[in-house]
PDB file of N, CA and C in Angstrom:
ATOM      1  N   MET A   1      -5.671 -28.146  -2.931  1.00  0.00           N
ATOM      2  CA  MET A   1      -4.311 -28.180  -3.416  1.00  0.00           C
ATOM      3  C   MET A   1      -3.333 -28.087  -2.253  1.00  0.00           C
ATOM      4  N   ASN A   2      -2.275 -28.802  -2.376  1.00  0.00           N
ATOM      5  CA  ASN A   2      -1.204 -28.737  -1.387  1.00  0.00           C
ATOM      6  C   ASN A   2      -0.051 -27.925  -1.957  1.00  0.00           C
ATOM      7  N   TYR A   3       0.461 -27.020  -1.155  1.00  0.00           N
ATOM      8  CA  TYR A   3       1.577 -26.186  -1.568  1.00  0.00           C
ATOM      9  C   TYR A   3       2.741 -26.410  -0.622  1.00  0.00           C
ATOM     10  N   ASP A   4       3.935 -26.370  -1.163  1.00  0.00           N
ATOM     11  CA  ASP A   4       5.143 -26.467  -0.354  1.00  0.00           C
ATOM     12  C   ASP A   4       5.494 -25.053   0.115  1.00  0.00           C
ATOM     13  N   ILE A   5       4.932 -24.667   1.254  1.00  0.00           N
ATOM     14  CA  ILE A   5       5.093 -23.309   1.764  1.00  0.00           C
ATOM     15  C   ILE A   5       6.567 -22.976   2.003  1.00  0.00           C
ATOM     16  N   ALA A   6       7.331 -23.923   2.495  1.00  0.00           N
ATOM     17  CA  ALA A   6       8.754 -23.669   2.747  1.00  0.00           C
ATOM     18  C   ALA A   6       9.480 -23.337   1.444  1.00  0.00           C
ATOM     19  N   LYS A   7       9.151 -24.044   0.382  1.00  0.00           N
ATOM     20  CA  LYS A   7       9.787 -23.784  -0.916  1.00  0.00           C
ATOM     21  C   LYS A   7       9.374 -22.412  -1.443  1.00  0.00           C
ATOM     22  N   ILE A   8       8.086 -22.096  -1.347  1.00  0.00           N
ATOM     23  CA  ILE A   8       7.602 -20.788  -1.799  1.00  0.00           C
ATOM     24  C   ILE A   8       8.289 -19.680  -1.006  1.00  0.00           C
ATOM     25  N   ARG A   9       8.349 -19.848   0.307  1.00  0.00           N
ATOM     26  CA  ARG A   9       8.990 -18.856   1.174  1.00  0.00           C
ATOM     27  C   ARG A   9      10.448 -18.653   0.769  1.00  0.00           C
ATOM     28  N   SER A  10      11.173 -19.731   0.534  1.00  0.00           N
ATOM     29  CA  SER A  10      12.597 -19.604   0.200  1.00  0.00           C
ATOM     30  C   SER A  10      12.812 -18.986  -1.179  1.00  0.00           C
ATOM     31  N   GLU A  11      11.870 -19.195  -2.101  1.00  0.00           N
ATOM     32  CA  GLU A  11      12.000 -18.595  -3.428  1.00  0.00           C
ATOM     33  C   GLU A  11      11.690 -17.101  -3.414  1.00  0.00           C
ATOM     34  N   LEU A  12      10.821 -16.673  -2.508  1.00  0.00           N
ATOM     35  CA  LEU A  12      10.438 -15.262  -2.450  1.00  0.00           C
ATOM     36  C   LEU A  12      11.271 -14.444  -1.471  1.00  0.00           C
ATOM     37  N   SER A  13      11.961 -15.117  -0.564  1.00  0.00           N
ATOM     38  CA  SER A  13      12.740 -14.386   0.435  1.00  0.00           C
ATOM     39  C   SER A  13      13.895 -15.235   0.927  1.00  0.00           C
ATOM     40  N   SER A  14      15.080 -14.663   0.874  1.00  0.00           N
ATOM     41  CA  SER A  14      16.246 -15.379   1.398  1.00  0.00           C
ATOM     42  C   SER A  14      16.588 -14.938   2.820  1.00  0.00           C
ATOM     43  N   ASN A  15      15.897 -13.887   3.307  1.00  0.00           N
ATOM     44  CA  ASN A  15      16.263 -13.331   4.611  1.00  0.00           C
ATOM     45  C   ASN A  15      15.077 -13.110   5.549  1.00  0.00           C
ATOM     46  N   GLY A  16      13.938 -13.721   5.252  1.00  0.00           N
ATOM     47  CA  GLY A  16      12.775 -13.576   6.127  1.00  0.00           C
ATOM     48  C   GLY A  16      11.943 -12.339   5.874  1.00  0.00           C
ATOM     49  N   VAL A  17      12.260 -11.611   4.792  1.00  0.00           N
ATOM     50  CA  VAL A  17      11.530 -10.392   4.452  1.00  0.00           C
ATOM     51  C   VAL A  17      11.030 -10.495   3.016  1.00  0.00           C
ATOM     52  N   LEU A  18       9.748 -10.271   2.834  1.00  0.00           N
ATOM     53  CA  LEU A  18       9.163 -10.194   1.497  1.00  0.00           C
ATOM     54  C   LEU A  18       9.223  -8.739   1.060  1.00  0.00           C
ATOM     55  N   ARG A  19       9.941  -8.461  -0.014  1.00  0.00           N
ATOM     56  CA  ARG A  19      10.016  -7.104  -0.558  1.00  0.00           C
ATOM     57  C   ARG A  19       9.044  -7.017  -1.727  1.00  0.00           C
ATOM     58  N   ALA A  20       8.118  -6.074  -1.641  1.00  0.00           N
ATOM     59  CA  ALA A  20       7.078  -5.938  -2.658  1.00  0.00           C
ATOM     60  C   ALA A  20       7.160  -4.567  -3.316  1.00  0.00           C
ATOM     61  N   ALA A  21       7.305  -4.564  -4.635  1.00  0.00           N
ATOM     62  CA  ALA A  21       7.291  -3.311  -5.398  1.00  0.00           C
ATOM     63  C   ALA A  21       5.863  -2.794  -5.462  1.00  0.00           C
ATOM     64  N   ILE A  22       5.679  -1.512  -5.177  1.00  0.00           N
ATOM     65  CA  ILE A  22       4.356  -0.905  -5.182  1.00  0.00           C
ATOM     66  C   ILE A  22       4.353   0.267  -6.163  1.00  0.00           C
ATOM     67  N   ASN A  23       3.461   0.193  -7.156  1.00  0.00           N
ATOM     68  CA  ASN A  23       3.308   1.243  -8.162  1.00  0.00           C
ATOM     69  C   ASN A  23       2.427   2.351  -7.590  1.00  0.00           C
ATOM     70  N   MET A  24       3.049   3.417  -7.128  1.00  0.00           N
ATOM     71  CA  MET A  24       2.324   4.505  -6.472  1.00  0.00           C
ATOM     72  C   MET A  24       1.469   5.319  -7.442  1.00  0.00           C
ATOM     73  N   SER A  25       1.690   5.169  -8.745  1.00  0.00           N
ATOM     74  CA  SER A  25       0.938   5.965  -9.723  1.00  0.00           C
ATOM     75  C   SER A  25      -0.392   5.334 -10.114  1.00  0.00           C
ATOM     76  N   ASN A  26      -0.660   4.115  -9.674  1.00  0.00           N
ATOM     77  CA  ASN A  26      -1.915   3.444 -10.027  1.00  0.00           C
ATOM     78  C   ASN A  26      -2.931   3.666  -8.909  1.00  0.00           C
ATOM     79  N   ILE A  27      -3.872   4.590  -9.137  1.00  0.00           N
ATOM     80  CA  ILE A  27      -4.828   4.954  -8.083  1.00  0.00           C
ATOM     81  C   ILE A  27      -5.853   3.863  -7.803  1.00  0.00           C
ATOM     82  N   LEU A  28      -5.926   2.856  -8.657  1.00  0.00           N
ATOM     83  CA  LEU A  28      -6.811   1.726  -8.378  1.00  0.00           C
ATOM     84  C   LEU A  28      -6.182   0.763  -7.380  1.00  0.00           C
ATOM     85  N   LEU A  29      -4.862   0.710  -7.357  1.00  0.00           N
ATOM     86  CA  LEU A  29      -4.152  -0.232  -6.493  1.00  0.00           C
ATOM     87  C   LEU A  29      -3.578   0.417  -5.241  1.00  0.00           C
ATOM     88  N   VAL A  30      -3.284   1.701  -5.316  1.00  0.00           N
ATOM     89  CA  VAL A  30      -2.799   2.461  -4.161  1.00  0.00           C
ATOM     90  C   VAL A  30      -3.680   3.700  -4.059  1.00  0.00           C
ATOM     91  N   THR A  31      -4.549   3.721  -3.072  1.00  0.00           N
ATOM     92  CA  THR A  31      -5.555   4.778  -2.978  1.00  0.00           C
ATOM     93  C   THR A  31      -5.125   5.968  -2.135  1.00  0.00           C
ATOM     94  N   ASP A  32      -4.121   5.791  -1.296  1.00  0.00           N
ATOM     95  CA  ASP A  32      -3.676   6.873  -0.416  1.00  0.00           C
ATOM     96  C   ASP A  32      -2.378   6.433   0.240  1.00  0.00           C
ATOM     97  N   LYS A  33      -1.861   7.256   1.121  1.00  0.00           N
ATOM     98  CA  LYS A  33      -0.715   6.853   1.932  1.00  0.00           C
ATOM     99  C   LYS A  33      -0.854   7.459   3.314  1.00  0.00           C
ATOM    100  N   MET A  34      -0.267   6.767   4.272  1.00  0.00           N
ATOM    101  CA  MET A  34      -0.295   7.236   5.658  1.00  0.00           C
ATOM    102  C   MET A  34       0.646   8.432   5.810  1.00  0.00           C
ATOM    103  N   SER A  35       0.595   9.069   6.955  1.00  0.00           N
ATOM    104  CA  SER A  35       1.437  10.245   7.196  1.00  0.00           C
ATOM    105  C   SER A  35       2.930   9.926   7.089  1.00  0.00           C
ATOM    106  N   ASP A  36       3.300   8.668   7.334  1.00  0.00           N
ATOM    107  CA  ASP A  36       4.709   8.274   7.214  1.00  0.00           C
ATOM    108  C   ASP A  36       5.080   7.830   5.800  1.00  0.00           C
ATOM    109  N   GLY A  37       4.120   7.920   4.856  1.00  0.00           N
ATOM    110  CA  GLY A  37       4.378   7.558   3.467  1.00  0.00           C
ATOM    111  C   GLY A  37       4.021   6.133   3.113  1.00  0.00           C
ATOM    112  N   THR A  38       3.612   5.330   4.083  1.00  0.00           N
ATOM    113  CA  THR A  38       3.236   3.944   3.820  1.00  0.00           C
ATOM    114  C   THR A  38       2.011   3.902   2.910  1.00  0.00           C
ATOM    115  N   PRO A  39       2.099   3.176   1.788  1.00  0.00           N
ATOM    116  CA  PRO A  39       0.977   3.107   0.856  1.00  0.00           C
ATOM    117  C   PRO A  39      -0.234   2.394   1.458  1.00  0.00           C
ATOM    118  N   ILE A  40      -1.425   2.843   1.041  1.00  0.00           N
ATOM    119  CA  ILE A  40      -2.694   2.240   1.435  1.00  0.00           C
ATOM    120  C   ILE A  40      -3.413   1.809   0.166  1.00  0.00           C
ATOM    121  N   GLY A  41      -3.967   0.604   0.157  1.00  0.00           N
ATOM    122  CA  GLY A  41      -4.742   0.154  -0.992  1.00  0.00           C
ATOM    123  C   GLY A  41      -4.634  -1.340  -1.214  1.00  0.00           C
ATOM    124  N   VAL A  42      -5.142  -1.763  -2.355  1.00  0.00           N
ATOM    125  CA  VAL A  42      -5.204  -3.184  -2.692  1.00  0.00           C
ATOM    126  C   VAL A  42      -3.811  -3.807  -2.778  1.00  0.00           C
ATOM    127  N   SER A  43      -2.889  -3.164  -3.471  1.00  0.00           N
ATOM    128  CA  SER A  43      -1.543  -3.744  -3.623  1.00  0.00           C
ATOM    129  C   SER A  43      -0.838  -3.947  -2.285  1.00  0.00           C
ATOM    130  N   PRO A  44      -0.783  -2.936  -1.430  1.00  0.00           N
ATOM    131  CA  PRO A  44      -0.149  -3.164  -0.126  1.00  0.00           C
ATOM    132  C   PRO A  44      -0.883  -4.209   0.713  1.00  0.00           C
ATOM    133  N   ASP A  45      -2.214  -4.219   0.618  1.00  0.00           N
ATOM    134  CA  ASP A  45      -2.992  -5.211   1.372  1.00  0.00           C
ATOM    135  C   ASP A  45      -2.684  -6.631   0.902  1.00  0.00           C
ATOM    136  N   MET A  46      -2.584  -6.812  -0.421  1.00  0.00           N
ATOM    137  CA  MET A  46      -2.265  -8.144  -0.960  1.00  0.00           C
ATOM    138  C   MET A  46      -0.860  -8.574  -0.544  1.00  0.00           C
ATOM    139  N   ALA A  47       0.077  -7.653  -0.594  1.00  0.00           N
ATOM    140  CA  ALA A  47       1.445  -7.967  -0.179  1.00  0.00           C
ATOM    141  C   ALA A  47       1.486  -8.346   1.300  1.00  0.00           C
ATOM    142  N   GLN A  48       0.734  -7.609   2.116  1.00  0.00           N
ATOM    143  CA  GLN A  48       0.691  -7.903   3.554  1.00  0.00           C
ATOM    144  C   GLN A  48       0.103  -9.289   3.808  1.00  0.00           C
ATOM    145  N   GLU A  49      -0.945  -9.625   3.094  1.00  0.00           N
ATOM    146  CA  GLU A  49      -1.580 -10.935   3.278  1.00  0.00           C
ATOM    147  C   GLU A  49      -0.647 -12.063   2.834  1.00  0.00           C
ATOM    148  N   LEU A  50       0.052 -11.871   1.716  1.00  0.00           N
ATOM    149  CA  LEU A  50       1.009 -12.878   1.259  1.00  0.00           C
ATOM    150  C   LEU A  50       2.117 -13.057   2.294  1.00  0.00           C
ATOM    151  N   ALA A  51       2.660 -11.954   2.788  1.00  0.00           N
ATOM    152  CA  ALA A  51       3.711 -12.038   3.807  1.00  0.00           C
ATOM    153  C   ALA A  51       3.200 -12.749   5.056  1.00  0.00           C
ATOM    154  N   ARG A  52       1.985 -12.431   5.456  1.00  0.00           N
ATOM    155  CA  ARG A  52       1.406 -13.068   6.649  1.00  0.00           C
ATOM    156  C   ARG A  52       1.268 -14.574   6.440  1.00  0.00           C
ATOM    157  N   ASN A  53       0.754 -14.975   5.279  1.00  0.00           N
ATOM    158  CA  ASN A  53       0.567 -16.400   4.995  1.00  0.00           C
ATOM    159  C   ASN A  53       1.889 -17.156   4.907  1.00  0.00           C
ATOM    160  N   LEU A  54       2.941 -16.471   4.510  1.00  0.00           N
ATOM    161  CA  LEU A  54       4.255 -17.106   4.405  1.00  0.00           C
ATOM    162  C   LEU A  54       5.098 -16.912   5.662  1.00  0.00           C
ATOM    163  N   ASN A  55       4.512 -16.238   6.663  1.00  0.00           N
ATOM    164  CA  ASN A  55       5.217 -15.956   7.913  1.00  0.00           C
ATOM    165  C   ASN A  55       6.517 -15.191   7.653  1.00  0.00           C
ATOM    166  N   LEU A  56       6.407 -14.146   6.826  1.00  0.00           N
ATOM    167  CA  LEU A  56       7.537 -13.290   6.503  1.00  0.00           C
ATOM    168  C   LEU A  56       7.227 -11.861   6.937  1.00  0.00           C
ATOM    169  N   LYS A  57       8.255 -11.091   7.206  1.00  0.00           N
ATOM    170  CA  LYS A  57       8.086  -9.657   7.400  1.00  0.00           C
ATOM    171  C   LYS A  57       7.887  -9.040   6.019  1.00  0.00           C
ATOM    172  N   LEU A  58       7.319  -7.849   5.985  1.00  0.00           N
ATOM    173  CA  LEU A  58       7.037  -7.189   4.709  1.00  0.00           C
ATOM    174  C   LEU A  58       7.774  -5.865   4.622  1.00  0.00           C
ATOM    175  N   GLU A  59       8.395  -5.637   3.473  1.00  0.00           N
ATOM    176  CA  GLU A  59       8.986  -4.341   3.155  1.00  0.00           C
ATOM    177  C   GLU A  59       8.376  -3.878   1.835  1.00  0.00           C
ATOM    178  N   LEU A  60       7.619  -2.789   1.880  1.00  0.00           N
ATOM    179  CA  LEU A  60       7.036  -2.228   0.669  1.00  0.00           C
ATOM    180  C   LEU A  60       8.058  -1.298   0.026  1.00  0.00           C
ATOM    181  N   ILE A  61       8.269  -1.485  -1.272  1.00  0.00           N
ATOM    182  CA  ILE A  61       9.213  -0.664  -2.018  1.00  0.00           C
ATOM    183  C   ILE A  61       8.399   0.195  -2.983  1.00  0.00           C
ATOM    184  N   PRO A  62       8.173   1.480  -2.655  1.00  0.00           N
ATOM    185  CA  PRO A  62       7.345   2.323  -3.521  1.00  0.00           C
ATOM    186  C   PRO A  62       8.103   2.790  -4.764  1.00  0.00           C
ATOM    187  N   TYR A  63       7.386   2.800  -5.881  1.00  0.00           N
ATOM    188  CA  TYR A  63       7.920   3.292  -7.148  1.00  0.00           C
ATOM    189  C   TYR A  63       6.944   4.295  -7.742  1.00  0.00           C
ATOM    190  N   SER A  64       7.479   5.268  -8.464  1.00  0.00           N
ATOM    191  CA  SER A  64       6.649   6.301  -9.081  1.00  0.00           C
ATOM    192  C   SER A  64       5.936   5.828 -10.334  1.00  0.00           C
ATOM    193  N   SER A  65       6.457   4.782 -10.970  1.00  0.00           N
ATOM    194  CA  SER A  65       5.857   4.309 -12.220  1.00  0.00           C
ATOM    195  C   SER A  65       6.148   2.829 -12.426  1.00  0.00           C
ATOM    196  N   PRO A  66       5.333   2.164 -13.261  1.00  0.00           N
ATOM    197  CA  PRO A  66       5.604   0.755 -13.549  1.00  0.00           C
ATOM    198  C   PRO A  66       6.925   0.560 -14.292  1.00  0.00           C
ATOM    199  N   GLY A  67       7.341   1.555 -15.054  1.00  0.00           N
ATOM    200  CA  GLY A  67       8.621   1.463 -15.752  1.00  0.00           C
ATOM    201  C   GLY A  67       9.789   1.352 -14.791  1.00  0.00           C
ATOM    202  N   GLU A  68       9.715   2.092 -13.687  1.00  0.00           N
ATOM    203  CA  GLU A  68      10.769   2.013 -12.671  1.00  0.00           C
ATOM    204  C   GLU A  68      10.803   0.629 -12.027  1.00  0.00           C
ATOM    205  N   ILE A  69       9.630   0.047 -11.831  1.00  0.00           N
ATOM    206  CA  ILE A  69       9.563  -1.313 -11.279  1.00  0.00           C
ATOM    207  C   ILE A  69      10.248  -2.282 -12.234  1.00  0.00           C
ATOM    208  N   ALA A  70       9.923  -2.161 -13.520  1.00  0.00           N
ATOM    209  CA  ALA A  70      10.526  -3.038 -14.529  1.00  0.00           C
ATOM    210  C   ALA A  70      12.037  -2.839 -14.595  1.00  0.00           C
ATOM    211  N   ASP A  71      12.485  -1.594 -14.498  1.00  0.00           N
ATOM    212  CA  ASP A  71      13.927  -1.315 -14.545  1.00  0.00           C
ATOM    213  C   ASP A  71      14.685  -1.991 -13.406  1.00  0.00           C
ATOM    214  N   ASP A  72      14.041  -2.135 -12.258  1.00  0.00           N
ATOM    215  CA  ASP A  72      14.695  -2.736 -11.092  1.00  0.00           C
ATOM    216  C   ASP A  72      14.438  -4.236 -10.950  1.00  0.00           C
ATOM    217  N   ALA A  73      13.711  -4.815 -11.886  1.00  0.00           N
ATOM    218  CA  ALA A  73      13.313  -6.224 -11.766  1.00  0.00           C
ATOM    219  C   ALA A  73      14.501  -7.174 -11.629  1.00  0.00           C
ATOM    220  N   ASP A  74      15.594  -6.878 -12.287  1.00  0.00           N
ATOM    221  CA  ASP A  74      16.749  -7.780 -12.233  1.00  0.00           C
ATOM    222  C   ASP A  74      17.856  -7.275 -11.301  1.00  0.00           C
ATOM    223  N   LYS A  75      17.525  -6.321 -10.442  1.00  0.00           N
ATOM    224  CA  LYS A  75      18.531  -5.725  -9.552  1.00  0.00           C
ATOM    225  C   LYS A  75      18.373  -6.147  -8.092  1.00  0.00           C
ATOM    226  N   ASN A  76      17.482  -7.110  -7.837  1.00  0.00           N
ATOM    227  CA  ASN A  76      17.264  -7.635  -6.484  1.00  0.00           C
ATOM    228  C   ASN A  76      16.877  -6.547  -5.477  1.00  0.00           C
ATOM    229  N   LYS A  77      16.086  -5.576  -5.955  1.00  0.00           N
ATOM    230  CA  LYS A  77      15.606  -4.522  -5.057  1.00  0.00           C
ATOM    231  C   LYS A  77      14.238  -4.857  -4.485  1.00  0.00           C
ATOM    232  N   TRP A  78      13.484  -5.692  -5.172  1.00  0.00           N
ATOM    233  CA  TRP A  78      12.170  -6.125  -4.689  1.00  0.00           C
ATOM    234  C   TRP A  78      11.988  -7.576  -5.008  1.00  0.00           C
TER     235      TRP A  78
END
């Protein structure tokens, strides 16, 4: 399959940064965090890989619950 990477990049980021919401309460997706609070696990790893493939910087936005993620979905926070 051929993908228009430039189009995907522009739809996911207007400023060169991919902002990814991370549900810190899901222990299957976030297994731990570093001393600086950076999440460790599948979700952060997937976000990092997507950012790398799109040649974007990554900003992880941690949330305490999926409800908080949903509440911010239309607020351009992630």
